[in-house]
PDB file of C-alpha atoms and ligand atoms in Angstrom:
ATOM      1  CA  MET A1246       0.000   0.000   0.000  1.00 34.00           C
ATOM      2  CA  THR A1247       1.344   3.383  -0.906  1.00 38.00           C
ATOM      3  CA  HIS A1248       0.744   6.328   1.255  1.00 40.00           C
ATOM      4  CA  CYS A1249       1.861   9.892   1.358  1.00 44.00           C
ATOM      5  CA  ASP A1250       2.693  11.759   4.500  1.00 51.00           C
ATOM      6  CA  SER A1251       4.162  15.166   4.973  1.00 64.00           C
ATOM      7  CA  SER A1252       7.395  14.144   6.674  1.00 74.00           C
ATOM      8  CA  GLY A1253      10.340  12.798   4.741  1.00 71.00           C
ATOM      9  CA  GLY A1254      10.058   9.411   6.392  1.00 74.00           C
ATOM     10  CA  ASP A1255      13.547   7.940   6.523  1.00 88.00           C
ATOM     11  CA  TYR A1256      14.954  11.008   4.787  1.00 91.00           C
ATOM     12  CA  PRO A1257      15.082  14.641   5.837  1.00 94.00           C
ATOM     13  CA  GLY A1258      12.696  16.709   3.785  1.00 95.00           C
ATOM     14  CA  THR A1259       9.052  16.847   2.901  1.00 96.00           C
ATOM     15  CA  ILE A1260       6.926  14.447   0.876  1.00 96.00           C
ATOM     16  CA  VAL A1261       4.444  16.207  -1.387  1.00 97.00           C
ATOM     17  CA  ALA A1262       1.768  14.557  -3.515  1.00 97.00           C
ATOM     18  CA  ARG A1263       2.726  15.063  -7.160  1.00 97.00           C
ATOM     19  CA  PRO A1264      -0.426  17.077  -8.031  1.00 98.00           C
ATOM     20  CA  GLU A1265       0.445  19.471  -5.216  1.00 98.00           C
ATOM     21  CA  LEU A1266       3.876  20.405  -6.571  1.00 98.00           C
ATOM     22  CA  GLY A1267       4.362  24.003  -7.632  1.00 97.00           C
ATOM     23  CA  PRO A1268       4.424  24.623 -11.396  1.00 97.00           C
ATOM     24  CA  ALA A1269       8.227  24.802 -11.685  1.00 97.00           C
ATOM     25  CA  ASP A1270       8.759  21.627  -9.671  1.00 98.00           C
ATOM     26  CA  ALA A1271       5.976  19.829 -11.536  1.00 98.00           C
ATOM     27  CA  ALA A1272       7.558  20.757 -14.873  1.00 98.00           C
ATOM     28  CA  LEU A1273      10.987  19.546 -13.740  1.00 98.00           C
ATOM     29  CA  VAL A1274       9.554  16.223 -12.515  1.00 98.00           C
ATOM     30  CA  THR A1275       7.784  15.794 -15.871  1.00 98.00           C
ATOM     31  CA  GLU A1276      11.085  16.401 -17.687  1.00 98.00           C
ATOM     32  CA  ALA A1277      12.729  13.710 -15.532  1.00 98.00           C
ATOM     33  CA  GLU A1278       9.868  11.348 -16.311  1.00 98.00           C
ATOM     34  CA  LEU A1279      10.310  11.946 -20.045  1.00 98.00           C
ATOM     35  CA  ALA A1280      14.071  11.439 -19.727  1.00 98.00           C
ATOM     36  CA  GLN A1281      13.443   8.064 -18.090  1.00 98.00           C
ATOM     37  CA  GLU A1282      11.993   6.837 -21.410  1.00 98.00           C
ATOM     38  CA  ARG A1283      15.472   7.151 -22.950  1.00 98.00           C
ATOM     39  CA  ALA A1284      17.175   5.025 -20.283  1.00 98.00           C
ATOM     40  CA  ARG A1285      19.084   1.939 -21.371  1.00 96.00           C
ATOM     41  CA  PRO A1286      19.461  -0.219 -18.261  1.00 95.00           C
ATOM     42  CA  LEU A1287      20.537  -3.438 -19.975  1.00 94.00           C
ATOM     43  CA  PHE A1288      21.516  -5.212 -16.779  1.00 94.00           C
ATOM     44  CA  SER A1289      19.697  -3.657 -13.860  1.00 94.00           C
ATOM     45  CA  GLY A1290      16.415  -3.049 -15.668  1.00 95.00           C
ATOM     46  CA  PHE A1291      16.109   0.006 -13.418  1.00 96.00           C
ATOM     47  CA  ALA A1292      15.310   2.929 -15.724  1.00 98.00           C
ATOM     48  CA  VAL A1293      15.947   6.367 -14.264  1.00 98.00           C
ATOM     49  CA  GLY A1294      15.628   9.865 -15.689  1.00 98.00           C
ATOM     50  CA  ALA A1295      16.840  13.147 -14.249  1.00 98.00           C
ATOM     51  CA  ALA A1296      16.317  16.818 -15.006  1.00 98.00           C
ATOM     52  CA  VAL A1297      18.558  19.588 -13.728  1.00 98.00           C
ATOM     53  CA  ARG A1298      17.874  23.271 -13.469  1.00 98.00           C
ATOM     54  CA  THR A1299      20.922  25.502 -13.082  1.00 97.00           C
ATOM     55  CA  GLU A1300      21.456  29.123 -12.135  1.00 93.00           C
ATOM     56  CA  SER A1301      21.670  30.010 -15.823  1.00 92.00           C
ATOM     57  CA  GLY A1302      17.907  29.661 -16.179  1.00 89.00           C
ATOM     58  CA  THR A1303      18.141  27.695 -19.422  1.00 88.00           C
ATOM     59  CA  GLU A1304      15.901  24.788 -20.269  1.00 92.00           C
ATOM     60  CA  PRO A1305      16.530  21.839 -17.961  1.00 97.00           C
ATOM     61  CA  TYR A1306      19.422  19.535 -18.698  1.00 98.00           C
ATOM     62  CA  LEU A1307      18.334  15.915 -18.964  1.00 98.00           C
ATOM     63  CA  GLY A1308      20.049  12.655 -18.171  1.00 98.00           C
ATOM     64  CA  TRP A1309      19.156   8.979 -18.095  1.00 98.00           C
ATOM     65  CA  ASN A1310      21.011   5.897 -17.061  1.00 97.00           C
ATOM     66  CA  VAL A1311      22.969   3.849 -19.570  1.00 97.00           C
ATOM     67  CA  GLU A1312      24.397   0.361 -19.111  1.00 96.00           C
ATOM     68  CA  ASP A1313      26.205  -0.827 -22.225  1.00 91.00           C
ATOM     69  CA  PRO A1314      26.775  -4.522 -23.036  1.00 90.00           C
ATOM     70  CA  SER A1315      30.481  -4.258 -22.227  1.00 89.00           C
ATOM     71  CA  LEU A1316      29.774  -2.367 -19.013  1.00 84.00           C
ATOM     72  CA  VAL A1317      32.561  -0.011 -20.012  1.00 87.00           C
ATOM     73  CA  ARG A1318      30.055   2.806 -20.129  1.00 86.00           C
ATOM     74  CA  VAL A1319      27.755   2.981 -17.130  1.00 93.00           C
ATOM     75  CA  LEU A1320      26.134   6.308 -16.450  1.00 96.00           C
ATOM     76  CA  HIS A1321      23.652   7.250 -13.784  1.00 98.00           C
ATOM     77  CA  ALA A1322      20.859   9.610 -14.782  1.00 98.00           C
ATOM     78  CA  GLU A1323      21.701  12.248 -12.194  1.00 98.00           C
ATOM     79  CA  GLN A1324      25.364  12.364 -13.172  1.00 97.00           C
ATOM     80  CA  ALA A1325      24.509  12.417 -16.880  1.00 98.00           C
ATOM     81  CA  ALA A1326      22.204  15.426 -16.377  1.00 98.00           C
ATOM     82  CA  ILE A1327      24.791  17.307 -14.329  1.00 97.00           C
ATOM     83  CA  TYR A1328      27.560  16.466 -16.818  1.00 96.00           C
ATOM     84  CA  ALA A1329      25.321  17.824 -19.593  1.00 97.00           C
ATOM     85  CA  ALA A1330      25.035  21.089 -17.666  1.00 96.00           C
ATOM     86  CA  VAL A1331      28.799  21.229 -17.112  1.00 95.00           C
ATOM     87  CA  HIS A1332      29.455  20.471 -20.766  1.00 95.00           C
ATOM     88  CA  ARG A1333      27.042  23.151 -22.013  1.00 94.00           C
ATOM     89  CA  GLU A1334      27.837  25.831 -19.471  1.00 94.00           C
ATOM     90  CA  ASN A1335      31.156  25.258 -17.740  1.00 89.00           C
ATOM     91  CA  ALA A1336      32.664  23.377 -14.837  1.00 85.00           C
ATOM     92  CA  ALA A1337      31.156  25.877 -12.435  1.00 86.00           C
ATOM     93  CA  ALA A1338      27.567  25.166 -13.554  1.00 91.00           C
ATOM     94  CA  ARG A1339      25.612  25.293 -10.335  1.00 95.00           C
ATOM     95  CA  VAL A1340      22.642  22.974  -9.888  1.00 97.00           C
ATOM     96  CA  LEU A1341      19.668  24.645  -8.255  1.00 98.00           C
ATOM     97  CA  ASP A1342      17.206  21.787  -8.547  1.00 98.00           C
ATOM     98  CA  ILE A1343      17.385  18.202  -9.688  1.00 98.00           C
ATOM     99  CA  ALA A1344      14.361  15.985 -10.222  1.00 98.00           C
ATOM    100  CA  ILE A1345      14.797  12.232 -10.493  1.00 98.00           C
ATOM    101  CA  TRP A1346      12.219   9.820 -11.832  1.00 98.00           C
ATOM    102  CA  GLY A1347      11.892   6.056 -11.892  1.00 98.00           C
ATOM    103  CA  THR A1348       9.605   3.282 -10.760  1.00 96.00           C
ATOM    104  CA  GLY A1349       9.002   3.150  -7.026  1.00 96.00           C
ATOM    105  CA  ASP A1350      11.237   4.943  -4.563  1.00 96.00           C
ATOM    106  CA  VAL A1351      14.227   6.450  -6.380  1.00 97.00           C
ATOM    107  CA  PRO A1352      16.667   8.055  -3.955  1.00 97.00           C
ATOM    108  CA  PRO A1353      19.970   8.934  -5.630  1.00 98.00           C
ATOM    109  CA  CYS A1354      22.903   6.590  -4.969  1.00 97.00           C
ATOM    110  CA  GLY A1355      25.887   7.719  -2.930  1.00 96.00           C
ATOM    111  CA  ALA A1356      28.003   8.595  -5.961  1.00 96.00           C
ATOM    112  CA  CYS A1357      25.242  10.766  -7.403  1.00 98.00           C
ATOM    113  CA  ARG A1358      24.711  12.455  -4.053  1.00 98.00           C
ATOM    114  CA  GLN A1359      28.394  13.420  -4.064  1.00 97.00           C
ATOM    115  CA  THR A1360      28.087  14.708  -7.635  1.00 97.00           C
ATOM    116  CA  ILE A1361      25.123  16.885  -6.658  1.00 97.00           C
ATOM    117  CA  VAL A1362      26.876  18.154  -3.515  1.00 96.00           C
ATOM    118  CA  ASP A1363      29.964  18.982  -5.568  1.00 94.00           C
ATOM    119  CA  SER A1364      27.808  21.232  -7.739  1.00 94.00           C
ATOM    120  CA  ASN A1365      25.844  22.823  -4.915  1.00 96.00           C
ATOM    121  CA  PRO A1366      25.279  21.452  -1.411  1.00 96.00           C
ATOM    122  CA  GLU A1367      22.117  23.512  -1.193  1.00 97.00           C
ATOM    123  CA  ALA A1368      20.645  22.081  -4.401  1.00 98.00           C
ATOM    124  CA  ARG A1369      17.052  20.959  -4.030  1.00 98.00           C
ATOM    125  CA  VAL A1370      16.589  17.279  -4.802  1.00 98.00           C
ATOM    126  CA  LEU A1371      13.193  15.827  -5.738  1.00 98.00           C
ATOM    127  CA  PHE A1372      12.497  12.118  -6.187  1.00 98.00           C
ATOM    128  CA  PRO A1373       9.627   9.654  -5.896  1.00 98.00           C
ATOM    129  CA  TYR A1374       9.313   8.309  -2.404  1.00 97.00           C
ATOM    130  CA  ARG A1375       6.520   6.637  -0.484  1.00 95.00           C
ATOM    131  CA  GLY A1376       3.904   7.454  -3.070  1.00 95.00           C
ATOM    132  CA  GLY A1377       4.773  11.144  -3.305  1.00 97.00           C
ATOM    133  CA  ILE A1378       7.709  13.344  -4.231  1.00 98.00           C
ATOM    134  CA  LEU A1379      10.318  13.871  -1.538  1.00 98.00           C
ATOM    135  CA  ILE A1380      11.799  17.348  -1.604  1.00 98.00           C
ATOM    136  CA  THR A1381      15.094  17.627   0.220  1.00 98.00           C
ATOM    137  CA  SER A1382      18.574  19.077  -0.251  1.00 98.00           C
ATOM    138  CA  ALA A1383      21.839  17.601  -1.434  1.00 98.00           C
ATOM    139  CA  ALA A1384      23.540  18.367   1.888  1.00 97.00           C
ATOM    140  CA  ASP A1385      20.751  16.678   3.814  1.00 97.00           C
ATOM    141  CA  LEU A1386      21.108  13.563   1.643  1.00 97.00           C
ATOM    142  CA  LEU A1387      24.873  13.447   2.120  1.00 96.00           C
ATOM    143  CA  PRO A1388      25.973  14.967   5.387  1.00 94.00           C
ATOM    144  CA  LEU A1389      29.719  14.920   6.012  1.00 92.00           C
ATOM    145  CA  SER A1390      30.378  14.705   2.277  1.00 94.00           C
ATOM    146  CA  PHE A1391      33.853  14.620   0.799  1.00 93.00           C
ATOM    147  CA  ARG A1392      35.332  18.114   0.465  1.00 87.00           C
ATOM    148  CA  ILE A1393      38.803  19.219  -0.437  1.00 84.00           C
ATOM    149  CA  THR A1394      40.032  21.729   2.054  1.00 78.00           C
ATOM    150  CA  PRO A1395      43.196  23.557   1.038  1.00 72.00           C
ATOM    151  CA  SER A1396      45.950  22.845   3.506  1.00 77.00           C
ATOM    152  CA  SER A1397      47.591  25.798   5.156  1.00 66.00           C
ATOM    153  CA  PRO A1398      51.323  26.267   4.555  1.00 66.00           C
TER     154      PRO A1398
HETATM  155 ZN1  LIG B2816      23.681   7.214  -9.004  1.00 94.70          ZN
END
């Protein structure tokens, strides 16, 4: 049985029913859902799409997961979307929001959490969870993340 409550459950954040999302969030989730259709999960069968909005205000950057037969190329949707933003803008492209879509609960994996934090710890992260959309932040998903701190001489 699916249910939707207002707390983030196991995660920090808030679960919102999809029809109750604001227009910008709803549009970003729809873009992630459309991106999922392009996924190529040959081995896992777990198709995921992602849509990223950056500070630039351009159309969202999309990503989907890819697992090639050789397994040489394995991309996660969230990383693919962020890499698309970096490729189009520059290495400093700053993610404001990222929506993730898949079947069931789709929290980002640890590697993708680090990728999002590297772009912007305060980025809003939206993904399906417990029958609704969990809205949280990158820093809340990955506390104590890896950071390079310049050493003092
Ligand atoms: Zn991932």
